């Protein structure tokens, strides 16, 4: 399966799960909504050009927004993590994109600890920005902080679960055309 | 000039990030319930068709509750059927008057009810919307009230596309519904503070009115959008606002928003006339000044 086809299917599955399962889970606490859909952006191949990353972030956020009827909200948050992603990757494993032996960021490709840091920073950024935008016209500062903390914790739990349950197959880069 | 091009080329990714971010924020901040969101019409056709498919499965989980609700409505309606009543006095006969042209008691239809089905629904956010499987083609328009299958209030239509319509649920921080207490007929406003999806707030009831827990809160007669006298909820907790002399009443919703399935969209057929009268009056009063 080519990268393109795989990622299209992935996007559809992530949006579906987010819009129809996670968004409808009865609240654990006030508005602690479990988020996982942005894992799509975290899983994009290392070699994705930065402009393509931005465009994909825009599309991902917008498609969820149209299901939730909040146009622009998740789009802004997704764009932010799509923009920051390359910096975090170079920070954590300073290699050229072509030097990675694996195609995509995963615990196997980066090692569990640096993958968790990578996922944690981007999750925190996503939730912080998302909650901040919501807070601009609604809510209090304490609510903001509690919400960011709680949603980040739940998202990290979901990400770890996903990584353990669905280990992606070993994808070595080879010299032959993929 | 060359430097400008070099600058743009060097920071092209950053610039495009900023531009896209600007578009997203612009979409976010220009959207409110009065203006149709950018591309929302087209998008809701697509999300609507997906939602309708998913909803077919989801229906099975709420069948029992829905059945009970419909059965209860049937029960109340059957009790109103004419054959249940017999005149006690044999000399009194009902005479059906067929010449009703000049009859002062002639009834005019004010509210038209249309059935619809909920295809998407959320309760977890600050702004909750529902999506219905009827749209402009079936005559649904903005500002029509949406009532549950047992006649309790769900929300207000805020946008339509050809085949689907979006409903602002009572669980929406911008929702304001005129309401009245059933026992004392005083009027207030129903709002939501985005804390608990089972509790609404009733504001504007002054402290000299007697209120008890369990009192019914109904839709007010002073509204162009909502039909009067339908249940919104029952008072669950009574707080007093020391500063203003008003109560802050917590109202338990009559609708279980987790399991809304079949609804009615209620159109006020005289709404346009009422609005026009109000507008005309306002113009006349302004001219007099």
Coordinates of C-alpha atoms in Angstrom, one line a residue:
Chain A
X1 CA 0.0 0.0 0.0
X2 CA 1.4 3.4 -0.9
X3 CA 1.9 6.1 1.7
X4 CA -0.9 8.2 0.0
X5 CA -3.6 5.5 0.2
X6 CA -2.6 4.5 3.7
X7 CA -2.8 8.0 5.0
X8 CA -6.1 8.7 3.3
X9 CA -7.6 5.7 5.0
X10 CA -6.0 6.7 8.3
X11 CA -7.4 10.2 8.1
X12 CA -10.9 8.8 7.5
X13 CA -10.6 6.4 10.4
X14 CA -9.3 9.0 12.8
X15 CA -12.0 11.5 12.0
X16 CA -14.7 8.9 12.2
X17 CA -13.5 7.6 15.6
X18 CA -13.2 11.1 16.9
X19 CA -16.5 12.4 15.6
X20 CA -18.7 9.4 16.3
X21 CA -17.1 7.6 19.3
X22 CA -14.9 9.9 21.4
X23 CA -17.0 13.0 21.0
X24 CA -20.0 11.1 22.3
X25 CA -18.4 9.4 25.2
X26 CA -20.3 10.6 28.3
X27 CA -18.2 13.2 30.0
X28 CA -15.8 11.9 32.6
X29 CA -15.7 15.3 34.1
X30 CA -17.0 18.6 32.8
X31 CA -15.8 18.8 29.2
X32 CA -12.9 16.5 29.5
X33 CA -13.2 15.3 25.9
X34 CA -10.8 12.6 24.8
X35 CA -8.9 13.7 21.7
X36 CA -6.9 11.4 19.4
X37 CA -7.5 12.5 15.8
X38 CA -4.3 14.7 15.8
X39 CA -2.3 11.5 16.0
X40 CA -2.8 11.4 12.2
X41 CA -0.4 14.4 12.0
X42 CA 2.1 12.8 14.4
X43 CA 2.2 9.7 12.2
X44 CA 2.9 11.4 8.9
X45 CA 6.2 10.2 7.3
X46 CA 9.5 11.9 8.2
X47 CA 10.0 12.9 4.5
X48 CA 6.7 14.9 4.3
X49 CA 7.6 18.4 3.0
X50 CA 6.7 21.1 5.5
X51 CA 4.2 22.8 3.2
X52 CA 2.4 19.5 2.7
X53 CA 2.3 19.1 6.5
X54 CA 0.7 22.5 6.8
X55 CA -1.9 21.7 4.1
X56 CA -2.7 18.3 5.7
X57 CA -3.0 19.9 9.1
X58 CA -5.5 22.4 7.7
X59 CA -7.6 19.6 6.1
X60 CA -7.6 17.4 9.2
X61 CA -8.7 20.2 11.5
X62 CA -11.3 21.5 9.1
X63 CA -12.9 18.1 8.5
X64 CA -13.4 17.5 12.2
X65 CA -14.6 21.1 12.6
X66 CA -17.4 20.6 10.1
X67 CA -18.6 17.6 12.1
X68 CA -18.5 19.5 15.3
X69 CA -19.8 22.7 13.7
X70 CA -17.0 24.9 15.1
X71 CA -15.2 26.0 11.9
X72 CA -11.7 27.1 12.5
X73 CA -11.2 25.9 16.0
X74 CA -9.4 22.6 15.5
X75 CA -8.0 23.9 12.2
X76 CA -6.0 26.5 14.1
X77 CA -4.7 23.9 16.6
X78 CA -3.8 21.3 14.0
X79 CA -1.9 24.0 11.9
X80 CA 0.1 24.8 14.9
X81 CA 1.3 21.3 15.6
X82 CA 1.8 20.6 11.9
X83 CA 4.1 23.7 11.8
X84 CA 6.0 22.8 15.0
X85 CA 6.4 19.1 14.3
X86 CA 9.6 19.2 12.2
X87 CA 11.4 21.3 14.8
X88 CA 10.5 18.8 17.6
X89 CA 11.7 15.9 15.5
X90 CA 15.1 17.5 14.7
X91 CA 15.4 18.5 18.4
X92 CA 14.8 15.0 19.6
X93 CA 16.7 13.0 17.0
X94 CA 19.1 15.2 15.2
X95 CA 19.3 13.4 11.9
X96 CA 18.4 14.4 8.3
X97 CA 15.0 13.1 7.3
X98 CA 16.6 10.7 4.9
X99 CA 18.8 9.2 7.6
X100 CA 15.9 7.6 9.5
X101 CA 15.7 3.8 9.0
X102 CA 12.0 4.0 9.4
X103 CA 9.5 6.0 7.4
X104 CA 7.2 7.3 10.2
X105 CA 7.6 8.5 13.8
X106 CA 6.9 5.6 16.0
X107 CA 8.2 4.3 19.3
X108 CA 10.3 1.9 17.3
X109 CA 11.8 4.5 15.0
X110 CA 12.6 7.1 17.7
X111 CA 12.8 5.0 20.9
X112 CA 10.0 5.0 23.5
X113 CA 11.3 7.9 25.6
X114 CA 11.9 10.4 22.8
X115 CA 8.6 9.3 21.1
X116 CA 6.7 10.0 24.3
X117 CA 8.3 13.4 24.6
X118 CA 7.5 14.2 21.0
X119 CA 3.9 13.1 21.5
X120 CA 3.6 14.9 24.8
X121 CA 4.9 18.3 23.5
X122 CA 2.6 18.3 20.5
X123 CA -0.4 17.1 22.5
X124 CA 0.1 19.8 25.1
X125 CA 0.5 22.4 22.4
X126 CA -2.6 21.3 20.6
X127 CA -4.8 21.3 23.8
X128 CA -3.3 24.5 25.1
X129 CA -4.1 26.4 21.9
X130 CA -7.5 24.8 21.4
X131 CA -8.6 25.5 25.0
X132 CA -7.1 29.0 24.8
X133 CA -9.2 29.8 21.7
X134 CA -12.3 28.5 23.4
X135 CA -11.5 30.4 26.6
X136 CA -11.2 33.7 24.7
X137 CA -14.9 34.0 24.7
X138 CA -15.9 31.7 27.4
X139 CA -14.9 30.3 30.8
X140 CA -12.4 31.1 33.5
X141 CA -8.6 30.8 33.8
X142 CA -8.7 28.0 36.4
X143 CA -11.0 26.0 34.1
X144 CA -8.5 26.5 31.3
X145 CA -5.6 25.1 33.2
X146 CA -7.6 22.1 34.6
X147 CA -9.0 21.3 31.2
X148 CA -5.6 21.5 29.4
X149 CA -4.0 19.2 32.1
X150 CA -6.9 16.7 32.1
X151 CA -7.3 16.5 28.3
X152 CA -3.6 16.1 27.8
X153 CA -3.4 13.3 30.3
X154 CA -6.3 11.4 28.6
X155 CA -4.9 12.0 25.1
X156 CA -1.5 10.6 26.2
X157 CA -3.2 7.6 27.7
X158 CA -5.1 7.1 24.4
X159 CA -1.9 7.5 22.3
X160 CA 0.0 4.9 24.3
X161 CA -2.9 2.5 24.1
X162 CA -3.1 3.0 20.4
X163 CA 0.6 2.4 20.0
X164 CA 0.5 -0.8 22.0
X165 CA -2.7 -2.1 20.4
X166 CA -1.8 -1.3 16.8
X167 CA 1.9 -1.5 16.4
X168 CA 2.6 -0.4 12.8
X169 CA 4.5 -2.9 10.7
X170 CA 8.2 -2.5 10.3
X171 CA 8.7 -0.2 7.4
X172 CA 12.4 -0.1 6.5
X173 CA 13.5 2.4 3.9
X174 CA 15.0 0.6 1.0
X175 CA 16.8 1.7 -2.0
X176 CA 14.2 0.3 -4.3
X177 CA 11.4 2.6 -5.2
X178 CA 8.5 2.2 -2.8
Chain B
X1 CA 13.5 44.2 -4.3
X2 CA 15.8 41.2 -4.5
X3 CA 16.0 41.1 -0.8
X4 CA 12.2 40.9 -0.5
X5 CA 12.1 37.9 -2.7
X6 CA 14.9 36.3 -0.8
X7 CA 13.1 37.0 2.4
X8 CA 9.9 35.5 1.1
X9 CA 11.7 32.4 -0.2
X10 CA 13.5 31.9 3.1
X11 CA 10.5 32.2 5.3
X12 CA 7.9 30.8 2.9
X13 CA 6.8 28.0 5.2
X14 CA 6.4 30.4 8.2
X15 CA 4.5 32.9 6.0
X16 CA 2.1 30.2 4.7
X17 CA 1.7 29.0 8.3
X18 CA 0.7 32.5 9.3
X19 CA -1.7 32.9 6.4
X20 CA -3.4 29.6 7.0
X21 CA -3.6 30.4 10.7
X22 CA -5.2 33.7 9.8
X23 CA -7.8 32.0 7.7
X24 CA -8.6 29.5 10.5
X25 CA -9.0 32.3 13.1
X26 CA -11.0 34.4 10.7
X27 CA -13.4 31.5 10.2
X28 CA -13.6 31.0 13.9
X29 CA -14.3 34.5 14.9
X30 CA -16.7 35.5 12.1
X31 CA -18.9 32.4 12.8
X32 CA -21.7 32.9 15.2
X33 CA -25.2 31.6 15.1
X34 CA -26.6 34.4 13.0
X35 CA -24.2 34.1 10.1
X36 CA -23.9 30.9 8.2
X37 CA -20.3 29.7 8.5
X38 CA -18.0 29.6 5.6
X39 CA -18.8 26.6 3.5
X40 CA -21.2 25.3 6.2
X41 CA -24.0 24.8 3.7
X42 CA -22.1 22.4 1.4
X43 CA -20.3 20.8 4.4
X44 CA -23.5 20.0 6.2
X45 CA -24.8 18.1 3.2
X46 CA -21.7 15.8 3.4
X47 CA -21.6 15.5 7.1
X48 CA -25.3 15.0 7.1
X49 CA -25.2 12.0 4.8
X50 CA -22.5 10.4 7.0
X51 CA -24.4 11.2 10.1
X52 CA -27.6 9.7 8.8
X53 CA -25.8 6.4 8.1
X54 CA -24.2 6.2 11.6
X55 CA -27.5 7.2 13.2
X56 CA -29.2 4.1 11.7
X57 CA -27.0 1.9 14.0
X58 CA -27.2 4.3 17.0
X59 CA -31.0 4.2 16.9
X60 CA -31.1 0.6 18.3
X61 CA -29.6 1.7 21.5
X62 CA -32.4 4.2 22.4
X63 CA -35.4 2.2 21.1
X64 CA -36.8 1.4 24.5
X65 CA -36.8 5.0 25.9
X66 CA -38.2 6.3 22.6
X67 CA -41.0 3.7 22.7
X68 CA -41.9 4.7 26.2
X69 CA -42.0 8.3 25.3
X70 CA -44.2 7.8 22.3
X71 CA -46.5 5.5 24.2
X72 CA -47.0 8.2 26.9
X73 CA -47.8 10.8 24.3
X74 CA -50.3 8.5 22.6
X75 CA -51.9 7.9 26.0
X76 CA -52.3 11.6 26.7
X77 CA -53.8 12.2 23.2
X78 CA -56.2 9.2 23.4
X79 CA -57.6 10.7 26.5
X80 CA -58.6 13.8 24.6
X81 CA -60.5 11.9 21.9
X82 CA -64.1 13.1 21.7
X83 CA -65.6 9.6 22.3
X84 CA -64.3 9.6 25.8
X85 CA -66.7 12.3 26.8
X86 CA -70.5 11.9 27.0
X87 CA -72.9 14.8 27.8
X88 CA -74.4 14.1 31.2
X89 CA -77.6 16.0 30.4
X90 CA -79.6 14.2 27.8
X91 CA -81.4 17.4 26.7
X92 CA -78.1 19.1 25.9
X93 CA -77.0 18.3 22.4
X94 CA -73.9 19.3 20.6
X95 CA -74.8 21.1 17.4
X96 CA -72.0 21.3 14.8
X97 CA -72.2 24.7 13.2
X98 CA -71.2 24.5 9.5
X99 CA -71.6 28.2 8.8
X100 CA -68.5 29.5 10.6
X101 CA -67.6 32.4 8.4
X102 CA -68.7 35.1 10.8
X103 CA -68.1 33.0 13.9
X104 CA -66.0 34.9 16.3
X105 CA -64.6 31.8 17.9
X106 CA -63.2 30.5 14.7
X107 CA -59.7 29.0 15.2
X108 CA -56.7 30.0 13.2
X109 CA -53.8 27.7 13.0
X110 CA -50.8 29.3 14.6
X111 CA -48.3 26.5 14.9
X112 CA -47.4 23.9 12.4
X113 CA -45.6 20.7 13.6
X114 CA -43.3 18.7 11.3
X115 CA -41.7 15.5 12.4
X116 CA -37.9 15.1 12.0
X117 CA -35.2 12.8 13.1
X118 CA -31.9 13.7 14.9
X119 CA -28.9 12.4 13.0
X120 CA -26.1 14.1 15.0
X121 CA -26.1 15.2 18.6
X122 CA -23.5 16.2 21.2
X123 CA -23.6 17.2 24.9
X124 CA -19.9 17.3 25.7
X125 CA -19.0 20.8 24.5
X126 CA -19.8 24.4 25.4
X127 CA -21.7 24.8 22.1
X128 CA -23.8 21.8 21.4
X129 CA -25.7 21.4 18.1
X130 CA -28.0 18.8 16.8
X131 CA -28.5 17.9 13.1
X132 CA -31.9 16.9 11.7
X133 CA -32.7 15.0 8.6
X134 CA -35.1 17.6 7.3
X135 CA -34.0 20.8 5.5
X136 CA -35.1 23.7 3.5
X137 CA -36.8 21.4 0.9
X138 CA -39.3 20.2 3.5
X139 CA -39.9 23.8 4.6
X140 CA -37.6 24.0 7.6
X141 CA -36.3 27.5 8.2
X142 CA -34.3 29.3 10.8
X143 CA -35.9 30.3 14.1
X144 CA -38.2 27.3 14.3
X145 CA -38.5 25.6 17.7
X146 CA -37.5 22.0 18.1
X147 CA -39.4 19.8 20.6
X148 CA -38.8 16.3 21.7
X149 CA -41.3 13.5 20.9
X150 CA -42.9 14.0 24.3
X151 CA -43.3 17.8 23.8
X152 CA -40.4 19.1 25.9
X153 CA -38.1 21.8 24.5
X154 CA -34.9 20.8 22.7
X155 CA -33.6 23.9 20.9
X156 CA -33.9 26.2 18.0
X157 CA -33.1 25.8 14.3
X158 CA -30.2 28.1 13.4
X159 CA -29.2 27.0 9.9
X160 CA -30.6 24.9 7.0
X161 CA -29.2 23.3 3.9
X162 CA -31.4 21.5 1.3
X163 CA -31.8 18.2 3.1
X164 CA -30.5 18.9 6.7
X165 CA -30.8 21.5 9.3
X166 CA -28.7 22.5 12.3
X167 CA -30.3 23.0 15.7
X168 CA -28.8 25.0 18.6
X169 CA -29.5 22.9 21.6
X170 CA -30.5 24.3 25.0
X171 CA -27.0 23.2 26.0
X172 CA -25.3 26.1 24.2
X173 CA -23.8 29.0 26.0
X174 CA -25.5 31.5 23.6
X175 CA -28.9 30.0 24.0
X176 CA -31.5 32.3 25.6
X177 CA -35.1 31.0 25.9
X178 CA -38.0 33.0 27.5
X179 CA -39.6 30.8 30.1
X180 CA -42.2 31.1 32.8
X181 CA -43.1 29.2 36.0
X182 CA -46.2 27.1 35.7
X183 CA -47.5 27.9 39.2
X184 CA -47.0 31.7 39.4
X185 CA -46.8 32.7 35.7
X186 CA -43.7 34.9 36.2
X187 CA -41.3 35.2 33.4
X188 CA -37.5 34.7 33.2
X189 CA -34.8 33.5 30.9
X190 CA -33.4 30.0 30.5
X191 CA -29.6 29.9 29.9
X192 CA -26.8 27.4 30.3
X193 CA -23.5 27.9 32.1
X194 CA -21.8 25.0 30.3
X195 CA -21.2 23.1 33.6
X196 CA -23.6 20.1 33.7
X197 CA -25.6 18.9 30.7
X198 CA -28.5 18.0 32.9
X199 CA -28.9 21.4 34.6
X200 CA -30.0 24.7 33.0
X201 CA -30.2 28.1 34.7
X202 CA -33.4 30.2 35.1
X203 CA -32.6 33.8 35.7
X204 CA -34.7 37.0 36.2
X205 CA -37.2 35.6 38.7
X206 CA -37.4 38.2 41.5
X207 CA -37.1 37.0 45.1
X208 CA -40.6 37.9 46.2
X209 CA -42.1 35.1 44.1
X210 CA -42.6 31.8 45.9
X211 CA -40.7 28.9 44.3
X212 CA -40.3 25.3 45.4
X213 CA -38.2 22.5 44.2
X214 CA -39.9 20.5 41.5
X215 CA -41.9 23.4 40.1
X216 CA -42.4 23.1 36.3
X217 CA -40.7 25.6 34.0
X218 CA -42.6 26.1 30.7
X219 CA -41.9 28.0 27.5
X220 CA -43.2 31.5 27.7
X221 CA -46.2 33.0 25.8
X222 CA -44.0 36.1 25.0
X223 CA -42.0 34.5 22.3
X224 CA -42.1 34.6 18.5
X225 CA -40.2 31.3 18.2
X226 CA -41.4 28.9 20.8
X227 CA -44.9 27.6 21.2
X228 CA -46.2 28.5 24.7
X229 CA -46.7 26.1 27.6
X230 CA -44.3 23.3 26.7
X231 CA -42.1 21.8 29.4
X232 CA -38.5 22.8 29.6
X233 CA -37.6 21.3 33.0
X234 CA -38.2 21.2 36.7
X235 CA -36.5 23.3 39.4
X236 CA -33.8 21.3 41.1
X237 CA -31.9 23.8 43.3
X238 CA -32.8 27.3 44.5
X239 CA -30.0 29.9 45.0
X240 CA -30.4 33.5 45.9
X241 CA -28.3 36.2 44.2
X242 CA -27.6 38.5 47.2
X243 CA -26.6 41.5 45.0
X244 CA -29.5 41.7 42.6
X245 CA -32.6 40.5 44.4
X246 CA -33.2 37.8 41.8
X247 CA -33.1 34.0 42.2
X248 CA -30.6 31.8 40.3
X249 CA -32.6 28.7 39.8
X250 CA -31.1 25.5 38.6
X251 CA -33.5 23.6 36.3
X252 CA -33.2 19.9 35.6
X253 CA -33.9 19.4 31.8
X254 CA -37.0 17.5 30.8
X255 CA -35.2 16.2 27.8
X256 CA -32.4 13.6 28.2
X257 CA -30.1 15.2 25.7
X258 CA -28.1 12.0 25.4
X259 CA -31.0 10.1 23.9
X260 CA -32.9 12.6 21.7
X261 CA -34.1 10.7 18.6
X262 CA -37.5 11.7 17.1
X263 CA -38.3 15.4 17.3
X264 CA -40.9 17.9 16.1
X265 CA -40.0 21.1 14.3
X266 CA -42.6 23.7 15.2
X267 CA -43.2 26.7 12.9
X268 CA -45.0 29.8 14.1
X269 CA -47.0 30.7 11.0
X270 CA -47.7 34.2 12.2
X271 CA -44.1 35.0 13.0
X272 CA -43.5 37.2 9.9
X273 CA -46.7 39.2 10.7
X274 CA -45.7 39.7 14.3
X275 CA -42.2 40.9 13.3
X276 CA -43.6 43.2 10.7
X277 CA -46.0 44.8 13.2
X278 CA -43.1 45.3 15.6
X279 CA -41.0 46.8 13.0
X280 CA -43.8 49.1 11.7
X281 CA -44.5 50.3 15.3
X282 CA -40.9 51.1 15.9
X283 CA -40.7 53.1 12.7
X284 CA -43.8 55.0 13.5
X285 CA -42.6 55.9 17.0
X286 CA -39.3 57.1 15.7
X287 CA -41.0 59.4 13.2
X288 CA -43.1 61.0 16.0
X289 CA -40.0 62.1 17.9

